[in-house]
Short mmCIF file of C-alpha atoms in Angstrom, two decimals:
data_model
loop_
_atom_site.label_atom_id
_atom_site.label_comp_id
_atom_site.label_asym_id
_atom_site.label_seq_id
_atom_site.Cartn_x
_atom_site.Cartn_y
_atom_site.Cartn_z
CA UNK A 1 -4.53 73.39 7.20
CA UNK A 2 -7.31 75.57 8.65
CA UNK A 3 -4.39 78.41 9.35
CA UNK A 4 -3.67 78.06 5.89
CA UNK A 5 -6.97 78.85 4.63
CA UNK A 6 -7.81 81.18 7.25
CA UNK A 7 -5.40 83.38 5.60
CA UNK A 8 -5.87 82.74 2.44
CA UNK A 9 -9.60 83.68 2.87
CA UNK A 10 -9.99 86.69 6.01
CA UNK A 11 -11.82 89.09 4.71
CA UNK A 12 -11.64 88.43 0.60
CA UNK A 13 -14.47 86.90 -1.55
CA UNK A 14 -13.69 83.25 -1.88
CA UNK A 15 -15.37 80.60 -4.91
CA UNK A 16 -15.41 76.76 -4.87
CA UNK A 17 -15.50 75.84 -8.75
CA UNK A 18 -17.01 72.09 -8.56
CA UNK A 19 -19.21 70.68 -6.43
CA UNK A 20 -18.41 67.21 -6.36
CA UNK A 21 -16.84 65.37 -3.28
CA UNK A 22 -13.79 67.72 -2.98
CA UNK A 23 -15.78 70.69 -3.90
CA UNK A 24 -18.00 69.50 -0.73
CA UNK A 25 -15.25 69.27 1.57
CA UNK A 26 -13.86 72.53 0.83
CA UNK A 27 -16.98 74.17 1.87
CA UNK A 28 -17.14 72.35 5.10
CA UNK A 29 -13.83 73.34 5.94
CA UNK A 30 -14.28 76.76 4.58
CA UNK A 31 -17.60 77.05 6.46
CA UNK A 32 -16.15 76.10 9.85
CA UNK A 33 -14.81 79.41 10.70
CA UNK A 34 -16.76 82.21 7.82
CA UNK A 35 -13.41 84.49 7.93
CA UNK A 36 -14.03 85.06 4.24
CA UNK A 37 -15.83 88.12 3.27
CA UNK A 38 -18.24 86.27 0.67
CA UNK A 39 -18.41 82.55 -0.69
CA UNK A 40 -19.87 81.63 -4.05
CA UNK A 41 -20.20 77.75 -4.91
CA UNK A 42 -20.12 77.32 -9.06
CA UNK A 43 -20.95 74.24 -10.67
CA UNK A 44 -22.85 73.04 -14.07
CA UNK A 45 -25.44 71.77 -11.71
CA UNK A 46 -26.92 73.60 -8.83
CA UNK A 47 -25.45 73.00 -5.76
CA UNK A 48 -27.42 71.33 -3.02
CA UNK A 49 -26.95 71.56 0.45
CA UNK A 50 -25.30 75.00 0.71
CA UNK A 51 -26.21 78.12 3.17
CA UNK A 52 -25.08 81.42 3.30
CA UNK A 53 -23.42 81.19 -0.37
CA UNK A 54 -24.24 82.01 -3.50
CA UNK A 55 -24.29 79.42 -6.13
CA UNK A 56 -23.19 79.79 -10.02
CA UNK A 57 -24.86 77.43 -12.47
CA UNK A 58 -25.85 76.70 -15.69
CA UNK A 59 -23.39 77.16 -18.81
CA UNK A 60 -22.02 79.94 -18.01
CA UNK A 61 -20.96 79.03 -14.55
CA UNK A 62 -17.48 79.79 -15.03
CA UNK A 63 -17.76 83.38 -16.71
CA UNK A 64 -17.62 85.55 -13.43
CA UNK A 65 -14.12 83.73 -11.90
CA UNK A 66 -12.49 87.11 -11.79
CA UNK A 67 -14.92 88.44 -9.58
CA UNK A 68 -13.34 86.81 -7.22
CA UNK A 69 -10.13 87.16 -4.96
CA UNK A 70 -9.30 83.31 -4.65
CA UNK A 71 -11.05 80.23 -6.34
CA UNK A 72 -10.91 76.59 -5.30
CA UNK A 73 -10.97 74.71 -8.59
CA UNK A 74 -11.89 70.70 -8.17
CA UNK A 75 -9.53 68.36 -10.67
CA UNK A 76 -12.41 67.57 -12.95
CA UNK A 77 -13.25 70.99 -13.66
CA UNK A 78 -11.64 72.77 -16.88
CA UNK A 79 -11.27 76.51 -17.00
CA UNK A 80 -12.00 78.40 -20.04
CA UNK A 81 -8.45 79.98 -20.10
CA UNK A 82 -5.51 79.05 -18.47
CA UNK A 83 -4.67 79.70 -15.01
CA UNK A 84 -2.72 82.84 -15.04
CA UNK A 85 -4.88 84.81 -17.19
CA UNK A 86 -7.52 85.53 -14.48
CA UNK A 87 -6.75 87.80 -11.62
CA UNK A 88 -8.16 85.92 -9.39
CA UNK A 89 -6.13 83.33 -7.63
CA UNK A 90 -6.63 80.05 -8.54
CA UNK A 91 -5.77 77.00 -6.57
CA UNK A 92 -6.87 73.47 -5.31
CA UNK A 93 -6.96 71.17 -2.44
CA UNK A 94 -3.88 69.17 -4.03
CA UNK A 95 -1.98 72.53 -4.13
CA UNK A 96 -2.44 73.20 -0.49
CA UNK A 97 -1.86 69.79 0.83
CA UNK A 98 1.60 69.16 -0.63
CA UNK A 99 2.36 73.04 -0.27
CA UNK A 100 2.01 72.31 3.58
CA UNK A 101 2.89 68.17 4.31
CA UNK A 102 4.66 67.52 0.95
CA UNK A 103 7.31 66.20 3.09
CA UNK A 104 5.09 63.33 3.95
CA UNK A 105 3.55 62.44 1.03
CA UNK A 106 4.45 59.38 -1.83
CA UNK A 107 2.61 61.00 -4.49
CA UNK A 108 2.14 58.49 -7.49
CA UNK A 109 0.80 59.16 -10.74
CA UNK A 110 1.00 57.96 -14.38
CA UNK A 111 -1.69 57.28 -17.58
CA UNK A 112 -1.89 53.46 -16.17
CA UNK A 113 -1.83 51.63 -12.96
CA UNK A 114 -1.50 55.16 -10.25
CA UNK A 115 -4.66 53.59 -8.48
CA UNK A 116 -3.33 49.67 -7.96
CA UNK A 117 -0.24 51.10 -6.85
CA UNK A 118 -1.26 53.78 -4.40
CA UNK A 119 -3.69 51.24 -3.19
CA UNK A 120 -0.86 48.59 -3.05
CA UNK A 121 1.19 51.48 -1.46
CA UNK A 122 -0.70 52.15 1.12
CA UNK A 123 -2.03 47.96 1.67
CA UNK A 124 1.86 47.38 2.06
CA UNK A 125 3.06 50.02 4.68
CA UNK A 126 0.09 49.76 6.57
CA UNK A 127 0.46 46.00 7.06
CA UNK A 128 3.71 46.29 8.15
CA UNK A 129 3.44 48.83 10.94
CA UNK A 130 3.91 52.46 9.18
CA UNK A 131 1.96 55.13 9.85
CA UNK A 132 -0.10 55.94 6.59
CA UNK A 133 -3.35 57.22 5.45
CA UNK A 134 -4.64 56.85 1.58
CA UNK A 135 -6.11 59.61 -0.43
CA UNK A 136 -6.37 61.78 -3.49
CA UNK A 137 -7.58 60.57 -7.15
CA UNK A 138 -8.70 57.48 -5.43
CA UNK A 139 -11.68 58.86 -4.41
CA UNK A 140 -10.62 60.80 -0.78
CA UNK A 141 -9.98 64.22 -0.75
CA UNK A 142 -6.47 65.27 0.72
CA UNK A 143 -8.45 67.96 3.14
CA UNK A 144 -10.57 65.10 4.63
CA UNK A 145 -7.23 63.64 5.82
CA UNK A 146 -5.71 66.89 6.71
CA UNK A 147 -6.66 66.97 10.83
CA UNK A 148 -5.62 62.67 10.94
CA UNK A 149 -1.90 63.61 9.80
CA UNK A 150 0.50 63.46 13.05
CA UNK A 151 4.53 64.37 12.51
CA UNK A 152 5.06 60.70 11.71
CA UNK A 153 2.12 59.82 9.36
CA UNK A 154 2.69 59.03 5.34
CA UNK A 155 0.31 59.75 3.00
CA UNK A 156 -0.20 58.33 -0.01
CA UNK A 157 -1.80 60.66 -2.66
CA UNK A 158 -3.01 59.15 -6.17
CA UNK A 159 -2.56 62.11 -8.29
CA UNK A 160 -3.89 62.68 -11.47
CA UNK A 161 -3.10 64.68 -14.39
CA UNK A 162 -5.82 67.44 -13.54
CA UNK A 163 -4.90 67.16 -9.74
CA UNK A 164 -0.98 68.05 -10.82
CA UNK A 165 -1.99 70.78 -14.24
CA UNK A 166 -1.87 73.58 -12.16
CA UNK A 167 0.09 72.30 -9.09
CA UNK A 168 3.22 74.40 -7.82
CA UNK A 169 4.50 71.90 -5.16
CA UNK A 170 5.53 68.16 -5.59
CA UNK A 171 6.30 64.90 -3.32
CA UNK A 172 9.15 64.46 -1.07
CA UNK A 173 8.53 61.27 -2.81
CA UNK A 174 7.11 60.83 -6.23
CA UNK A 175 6.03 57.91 -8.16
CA UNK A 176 5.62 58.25 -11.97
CA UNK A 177 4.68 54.94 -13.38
CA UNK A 178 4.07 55.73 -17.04
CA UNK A 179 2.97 58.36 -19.47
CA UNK A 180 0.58 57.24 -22.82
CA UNK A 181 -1.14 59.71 -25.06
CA UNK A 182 -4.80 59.97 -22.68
CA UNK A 183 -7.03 63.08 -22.37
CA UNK A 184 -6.12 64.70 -25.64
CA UNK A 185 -9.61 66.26 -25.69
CA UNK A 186 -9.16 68.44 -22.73
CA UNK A 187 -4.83 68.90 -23.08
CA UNK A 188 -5.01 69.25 -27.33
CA UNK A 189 -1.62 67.35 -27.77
CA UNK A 190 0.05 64.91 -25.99
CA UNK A 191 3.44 67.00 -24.80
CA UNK A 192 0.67 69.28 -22.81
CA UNK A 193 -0.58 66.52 -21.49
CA UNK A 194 2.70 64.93 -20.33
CA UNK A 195 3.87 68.38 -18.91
CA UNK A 196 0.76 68.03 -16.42
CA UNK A 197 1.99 64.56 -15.54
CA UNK A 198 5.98 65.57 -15.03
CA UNK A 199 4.58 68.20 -12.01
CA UNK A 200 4.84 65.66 -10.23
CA UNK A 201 8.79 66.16 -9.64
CA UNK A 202 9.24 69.17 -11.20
CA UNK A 203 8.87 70.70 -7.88
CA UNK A 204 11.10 68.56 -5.85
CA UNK A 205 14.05 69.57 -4.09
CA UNK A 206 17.67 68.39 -5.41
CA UNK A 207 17.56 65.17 -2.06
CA UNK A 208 13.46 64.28 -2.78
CA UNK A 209 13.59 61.55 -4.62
CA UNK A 210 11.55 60.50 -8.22
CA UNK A 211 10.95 56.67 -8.58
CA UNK A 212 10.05 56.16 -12.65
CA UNK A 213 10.25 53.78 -15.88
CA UNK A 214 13.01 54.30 -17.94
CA UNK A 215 10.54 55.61 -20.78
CA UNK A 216 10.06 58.51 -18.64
CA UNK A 217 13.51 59.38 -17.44
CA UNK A 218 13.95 63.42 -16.96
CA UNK A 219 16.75 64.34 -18.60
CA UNK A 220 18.70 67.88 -18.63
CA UNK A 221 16.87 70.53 -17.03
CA UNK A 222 14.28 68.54 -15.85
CA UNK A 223 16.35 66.42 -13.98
CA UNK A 224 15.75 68.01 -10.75
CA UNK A 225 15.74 65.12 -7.82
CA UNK A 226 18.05 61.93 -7.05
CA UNK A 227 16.62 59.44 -9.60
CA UNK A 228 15.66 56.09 -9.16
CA UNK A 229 14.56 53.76 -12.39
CA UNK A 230 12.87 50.64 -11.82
CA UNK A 231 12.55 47.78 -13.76
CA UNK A 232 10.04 44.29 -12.97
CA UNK A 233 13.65 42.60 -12.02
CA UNK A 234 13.88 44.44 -8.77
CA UNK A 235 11.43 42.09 -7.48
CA UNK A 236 12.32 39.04 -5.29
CA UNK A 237 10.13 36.85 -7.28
CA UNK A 238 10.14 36.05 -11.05
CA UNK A 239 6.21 35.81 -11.70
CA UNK A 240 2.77 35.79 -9.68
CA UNK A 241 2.94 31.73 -9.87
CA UNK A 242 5.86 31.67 -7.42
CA UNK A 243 3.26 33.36 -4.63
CA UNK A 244 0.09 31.44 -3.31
CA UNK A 245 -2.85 32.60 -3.18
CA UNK A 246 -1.91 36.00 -5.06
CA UNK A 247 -4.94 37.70 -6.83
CA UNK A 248 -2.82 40.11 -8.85
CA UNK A 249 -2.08 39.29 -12.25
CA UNK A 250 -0.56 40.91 -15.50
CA UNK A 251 2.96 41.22 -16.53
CA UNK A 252 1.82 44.92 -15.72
CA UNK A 253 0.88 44.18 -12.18
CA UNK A 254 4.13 43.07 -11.82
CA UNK A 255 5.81 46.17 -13.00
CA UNK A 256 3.57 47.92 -10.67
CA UNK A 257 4.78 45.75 -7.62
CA UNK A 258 7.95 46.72 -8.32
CA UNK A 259 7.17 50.60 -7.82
CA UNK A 260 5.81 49.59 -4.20
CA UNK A 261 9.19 47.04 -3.75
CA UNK A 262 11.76 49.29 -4.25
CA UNK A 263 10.03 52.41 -2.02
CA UNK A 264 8.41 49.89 0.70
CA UNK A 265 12.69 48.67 0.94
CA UNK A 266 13.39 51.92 2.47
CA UNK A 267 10.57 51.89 5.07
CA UNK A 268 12.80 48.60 5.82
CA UNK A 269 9.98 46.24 4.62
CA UNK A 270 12.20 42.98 4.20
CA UNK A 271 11.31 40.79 1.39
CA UNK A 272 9.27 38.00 3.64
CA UNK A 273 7.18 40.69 4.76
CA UNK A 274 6.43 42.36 1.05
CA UNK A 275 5.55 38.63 -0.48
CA UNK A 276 3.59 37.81 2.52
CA UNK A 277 1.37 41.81 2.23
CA UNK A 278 1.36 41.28 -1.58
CA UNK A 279 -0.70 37.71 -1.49
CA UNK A 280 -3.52 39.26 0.91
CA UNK A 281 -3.75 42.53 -1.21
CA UNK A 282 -7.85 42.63 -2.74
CA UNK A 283 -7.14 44.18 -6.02
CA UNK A 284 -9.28 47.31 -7.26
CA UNK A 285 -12.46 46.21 -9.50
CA UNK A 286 -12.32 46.79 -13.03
CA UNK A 287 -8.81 46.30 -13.50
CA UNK A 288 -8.28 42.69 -15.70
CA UNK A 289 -10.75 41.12 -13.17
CA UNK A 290 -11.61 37.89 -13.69
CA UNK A 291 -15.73 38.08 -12.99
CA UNK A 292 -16.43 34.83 -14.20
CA UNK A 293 -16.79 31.49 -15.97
CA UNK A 294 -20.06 30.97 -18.50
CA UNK A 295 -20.23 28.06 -20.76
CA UNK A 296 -16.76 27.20 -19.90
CA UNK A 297 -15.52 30.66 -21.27
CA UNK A 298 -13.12 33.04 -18.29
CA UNK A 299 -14.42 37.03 -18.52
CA UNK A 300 -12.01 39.87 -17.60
CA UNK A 301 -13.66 43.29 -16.86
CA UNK A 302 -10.71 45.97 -17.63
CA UNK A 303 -13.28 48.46 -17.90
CA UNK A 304 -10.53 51.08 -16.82
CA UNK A 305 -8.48 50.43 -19.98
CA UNK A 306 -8.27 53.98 -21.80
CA UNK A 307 -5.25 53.67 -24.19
CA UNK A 308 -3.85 51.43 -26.84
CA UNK A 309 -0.95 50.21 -24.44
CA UNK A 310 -3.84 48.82 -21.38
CA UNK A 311 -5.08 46.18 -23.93
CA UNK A 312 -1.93 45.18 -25.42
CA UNK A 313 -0.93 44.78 -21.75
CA UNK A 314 -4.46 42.90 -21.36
CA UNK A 315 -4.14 40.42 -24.03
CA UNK A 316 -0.75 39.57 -22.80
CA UNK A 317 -1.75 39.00 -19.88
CA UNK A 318 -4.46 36.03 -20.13
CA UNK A 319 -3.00 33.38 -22.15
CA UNK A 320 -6.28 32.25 -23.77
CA UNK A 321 -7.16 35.29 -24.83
CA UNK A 322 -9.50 34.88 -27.70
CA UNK A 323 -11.98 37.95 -28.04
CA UNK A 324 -11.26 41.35 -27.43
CA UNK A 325 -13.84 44.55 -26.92
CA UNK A 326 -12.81 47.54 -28.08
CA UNK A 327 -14.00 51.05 -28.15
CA UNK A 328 -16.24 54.04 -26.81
CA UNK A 329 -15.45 57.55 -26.66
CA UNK A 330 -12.73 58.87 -28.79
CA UNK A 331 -10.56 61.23 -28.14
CA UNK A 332 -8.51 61.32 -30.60
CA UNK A 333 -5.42 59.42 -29.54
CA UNK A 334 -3.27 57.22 -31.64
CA UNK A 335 -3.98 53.43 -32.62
CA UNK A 336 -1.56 52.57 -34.72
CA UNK A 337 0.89 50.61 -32.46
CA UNK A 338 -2.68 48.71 -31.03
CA UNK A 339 -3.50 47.82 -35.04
CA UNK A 340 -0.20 46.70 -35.30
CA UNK A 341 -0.69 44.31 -32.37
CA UNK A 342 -3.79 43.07 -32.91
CA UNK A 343 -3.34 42.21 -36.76
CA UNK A 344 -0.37 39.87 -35.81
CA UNK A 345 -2.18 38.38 -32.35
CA UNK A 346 -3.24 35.17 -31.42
CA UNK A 347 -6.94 36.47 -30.73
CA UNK A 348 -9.70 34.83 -32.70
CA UNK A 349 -11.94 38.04 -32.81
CA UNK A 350 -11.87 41.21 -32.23
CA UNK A 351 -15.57 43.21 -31.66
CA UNK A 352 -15.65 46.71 -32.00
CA UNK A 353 -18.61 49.41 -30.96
CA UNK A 354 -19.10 53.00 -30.16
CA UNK A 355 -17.41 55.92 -31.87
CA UNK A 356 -13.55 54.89 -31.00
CA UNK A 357 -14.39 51.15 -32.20
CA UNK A 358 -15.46 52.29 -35.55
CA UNK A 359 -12.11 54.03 -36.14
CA UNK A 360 -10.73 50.88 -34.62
CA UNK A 361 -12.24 49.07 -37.14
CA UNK A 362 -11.61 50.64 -40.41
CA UNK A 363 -8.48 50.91 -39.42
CA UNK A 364 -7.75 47.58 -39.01
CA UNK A 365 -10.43 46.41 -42.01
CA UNK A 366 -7.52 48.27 -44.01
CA UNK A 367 -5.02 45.60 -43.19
CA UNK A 368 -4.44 43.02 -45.73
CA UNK A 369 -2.21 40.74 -42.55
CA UNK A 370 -5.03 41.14 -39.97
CA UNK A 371 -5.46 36.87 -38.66
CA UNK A 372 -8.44 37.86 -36.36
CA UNK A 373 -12.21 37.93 -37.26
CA UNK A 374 -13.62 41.46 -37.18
CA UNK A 375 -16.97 42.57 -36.23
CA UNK A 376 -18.58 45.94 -35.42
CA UNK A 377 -21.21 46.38 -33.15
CA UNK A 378 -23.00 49.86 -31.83
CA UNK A 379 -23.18 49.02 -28.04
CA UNK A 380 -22.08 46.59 -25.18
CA UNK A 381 -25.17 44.70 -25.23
CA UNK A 382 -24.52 43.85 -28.45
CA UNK A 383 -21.29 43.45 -28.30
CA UNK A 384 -21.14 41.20 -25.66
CA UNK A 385 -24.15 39.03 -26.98
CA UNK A 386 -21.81 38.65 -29.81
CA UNK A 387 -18.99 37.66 -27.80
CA UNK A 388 -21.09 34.95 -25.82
CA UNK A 389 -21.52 33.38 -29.46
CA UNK A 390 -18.23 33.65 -30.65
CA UNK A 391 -15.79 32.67 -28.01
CA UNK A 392 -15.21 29.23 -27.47
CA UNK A 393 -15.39 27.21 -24.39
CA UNK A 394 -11.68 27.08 -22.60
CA UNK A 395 -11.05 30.79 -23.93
CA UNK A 396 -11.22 34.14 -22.79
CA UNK A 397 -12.99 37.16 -23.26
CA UNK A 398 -11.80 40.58 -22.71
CA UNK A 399 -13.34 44.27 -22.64
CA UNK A 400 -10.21 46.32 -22.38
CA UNK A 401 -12.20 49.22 -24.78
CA UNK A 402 -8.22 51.43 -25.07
CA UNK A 403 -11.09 54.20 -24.93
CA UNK A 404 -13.16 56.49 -22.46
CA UNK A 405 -16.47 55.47 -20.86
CA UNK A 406 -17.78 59.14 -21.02
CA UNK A 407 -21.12 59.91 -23.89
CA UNK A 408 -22.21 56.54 -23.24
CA UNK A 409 -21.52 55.62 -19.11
CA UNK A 410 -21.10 57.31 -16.47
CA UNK A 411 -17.64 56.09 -15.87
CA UNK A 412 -15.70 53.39 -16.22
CA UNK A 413 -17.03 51.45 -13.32
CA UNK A 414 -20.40 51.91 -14.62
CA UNK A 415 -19.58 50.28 -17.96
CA UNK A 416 -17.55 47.69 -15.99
CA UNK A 417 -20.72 46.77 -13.89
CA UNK A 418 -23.12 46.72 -17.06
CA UNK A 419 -20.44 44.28 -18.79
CA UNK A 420 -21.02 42.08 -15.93
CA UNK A 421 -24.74 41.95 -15.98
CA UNK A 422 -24.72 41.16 -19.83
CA UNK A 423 -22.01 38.37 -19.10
CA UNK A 424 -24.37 36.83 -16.45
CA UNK A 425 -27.89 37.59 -18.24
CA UNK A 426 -30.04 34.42 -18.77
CA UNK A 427 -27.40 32.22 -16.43
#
């Protein structure tokens, strides 16, 4: 990797765009050597920490790209105009890692679940003696694994939908789980946003393979690696209940096993030695986790629920579901087939808030058939002080929102952790 950038960089006047945690280990890579000729570092905020290189901020951080020769963009960052209209070169971490080791990579993406299963991924190869090392979208930069990959290592890279917009290389091995209308603010409509998703294994070569559902199938043209579709029956195991001790849960979770199943089969993982992995597997926080039991009512904290199709999946999950929490940003994506569901469900009420919940609930206050109770409330404090009220000892209550955390948290985890503290308050 540092040949790579050594030449990409000699002599030419290089910019990191974002200065989060990727941003930051670009520089320290970059900064080992100094072959480039000048280094800029431009990010809404000032960045801290850096010598020798001059730093962009403010609102117009992103107005003086094409002074430059080559740019490091960071996922999270969106550029005023697409890629190819600057003259600068634009890449990214992602671009370089699979440009140079995608032979070794199980890249795995899709609106829902890329995180559980790359962490599953990785939990189930590395239990069972393969080489691996976890990074990407997860929250570990692909250069900060670079130097730990030997001939024989596997990594496997959560990608997202920013990671792959602009990415010209794909996996050896590629997982694409699903694809639901999500981040139609920054993508406009939702084939955009798909196309982002599909680099994935739009790159492969004709003997890399593509593991997907059958909703996402490439057909014709895009149909450019052997194919493999899989389906919750490839599993040796019916349902969670035939495993002790298993802490996953969801008829979704088992979908998602059955990504890591059929590619951990051809590591020559037998089926003993899957079941055994899968039952001491610590799921990821914030993904339908039950955090408690108050008054005699369970809590799930799905905080990372951002479309329609996460809560249905939610509901159907925990069998005495009775409340659901919906809402927070909007971005504009479609409800319809979550109205539909809910106004036919077995849930006893359903408590809207924030900007996405009030669409939520005129939409579904429209509905002459709706059988649950609704309510709209402008927060989660409120919200959940409602819920406390309302749900009945030997239910459940669920925040799956179907919306973004961003305008009123941080991010999701953050409004998974305040939901908790509200839950527990005055116990």
């Amino acid at each position: 990797m540092r040949e790579l950038l050594s030449s990409l960089t000699r002599g030419r006047r290089v910019l990191i765009i974002g200065f989060g945690r990727e941003g930051q280990a670009t520089y320290r890579l970059l900064t080992e050597k100094r072959e480039y000729r000048s280094l800029a570092v431009a990010d809404i905020k000032p960045a801290q920490g850096v010598e020798d290189a001059e730093i962009l901020s403010g609102e117009g951080y992103l107005v003086r790209i094409d002074e430059f020769d080559i740019a490091f963009k960071s996922p999270g960052v969106v550029l005023p105009r697409p890629r190819d209209e600057y003259s600068c070169y634009i890449t990214s971490q992602t671009e370089l890692f699979l440009r140079l080791y995608n032979r070794q990579v199980i890249g795995i993406t899709g609106t829902k679940g890329k995180s559980t299963v790359s962490k599953l991924m990785y939990h189930i190869l590395s239990s069972n003696g393969v080489p691996c090392l976890l990074a990407g979208n997860i929250g570990i930069p692909v250069f900060e694994i670079a130097d730990k990959l030997s001939p024989n290592t596997v990594a496997v890279v959560e990608l997202s939908c920013h990671q792959l917009e602009y990415c010209a290389y794909s996996p050896a091995v590629s997982v694409l789980l699903n694809i639901y209308e999500d981040h139609l603010d920054h993508y406009g409509t939702a084939e955009k946003y798909a196309r982002a998703k599909k680099n994935i294994y739009l790159n492969q070569h004709p003997l890399d393979v593509l593991y997907c559902d059958k909703s996402v199938e490439p057909t014709g043209a895009e149909r450019v690696s052997r194919t493999v579709i899989v389906r919750r029956s490839d599993l040796p195991f019916p349902s969670f209940d035939e495993l002790d001790g298993v802490k996953l849960r969801g008829e979704h979770n088992l979908k998602n096993c059955a990504f890591v199943y059929d590619v951990a089969k051809t590591f020559g993982i037998t089926d003993g030695q899957f079941m055994s992995s899968l039952i001491s597997f610590e799921p990821l926080r914030h993904r339908l986790e039950l955090i408690g039991n108050v008054d005699g009512v369970d809590y799930f904290d799905d905080s990372i629920s951002t479309t329609a199709e996460s809560a249905i999946s939610a509901v159907e999950s925990i069998k005495n579901a009775s409340t659901l929490l919906l809402g927070g940003m909007d971005r504009g994506i479609e409800y319809g087939k979550l109205i539909n569901f809910v106004a036919g469900s077995r849930l006893q009420d359903v408590i809207c808030m924030y900007k996405s919940g009030k669409r939520i609930f005129d939409l579904l206050s429209q509905r002459r058939d709706v059988l649950p109770r609704l309510h709209y409330c402008e927060d989660l404090n409120s919200a959940v002080a409602l819920a406390r009220r309302l749900t009945p000892p030997g239910k459940a209550c669920i925040l799956s929102p179907a919306s973004a955390s961003y305008g009123y948290f941080k991010n999701f985890e953050e409004r998974g952790d305040r939901f908790r503290e509200l839950v527990f308050a005055d116990t």
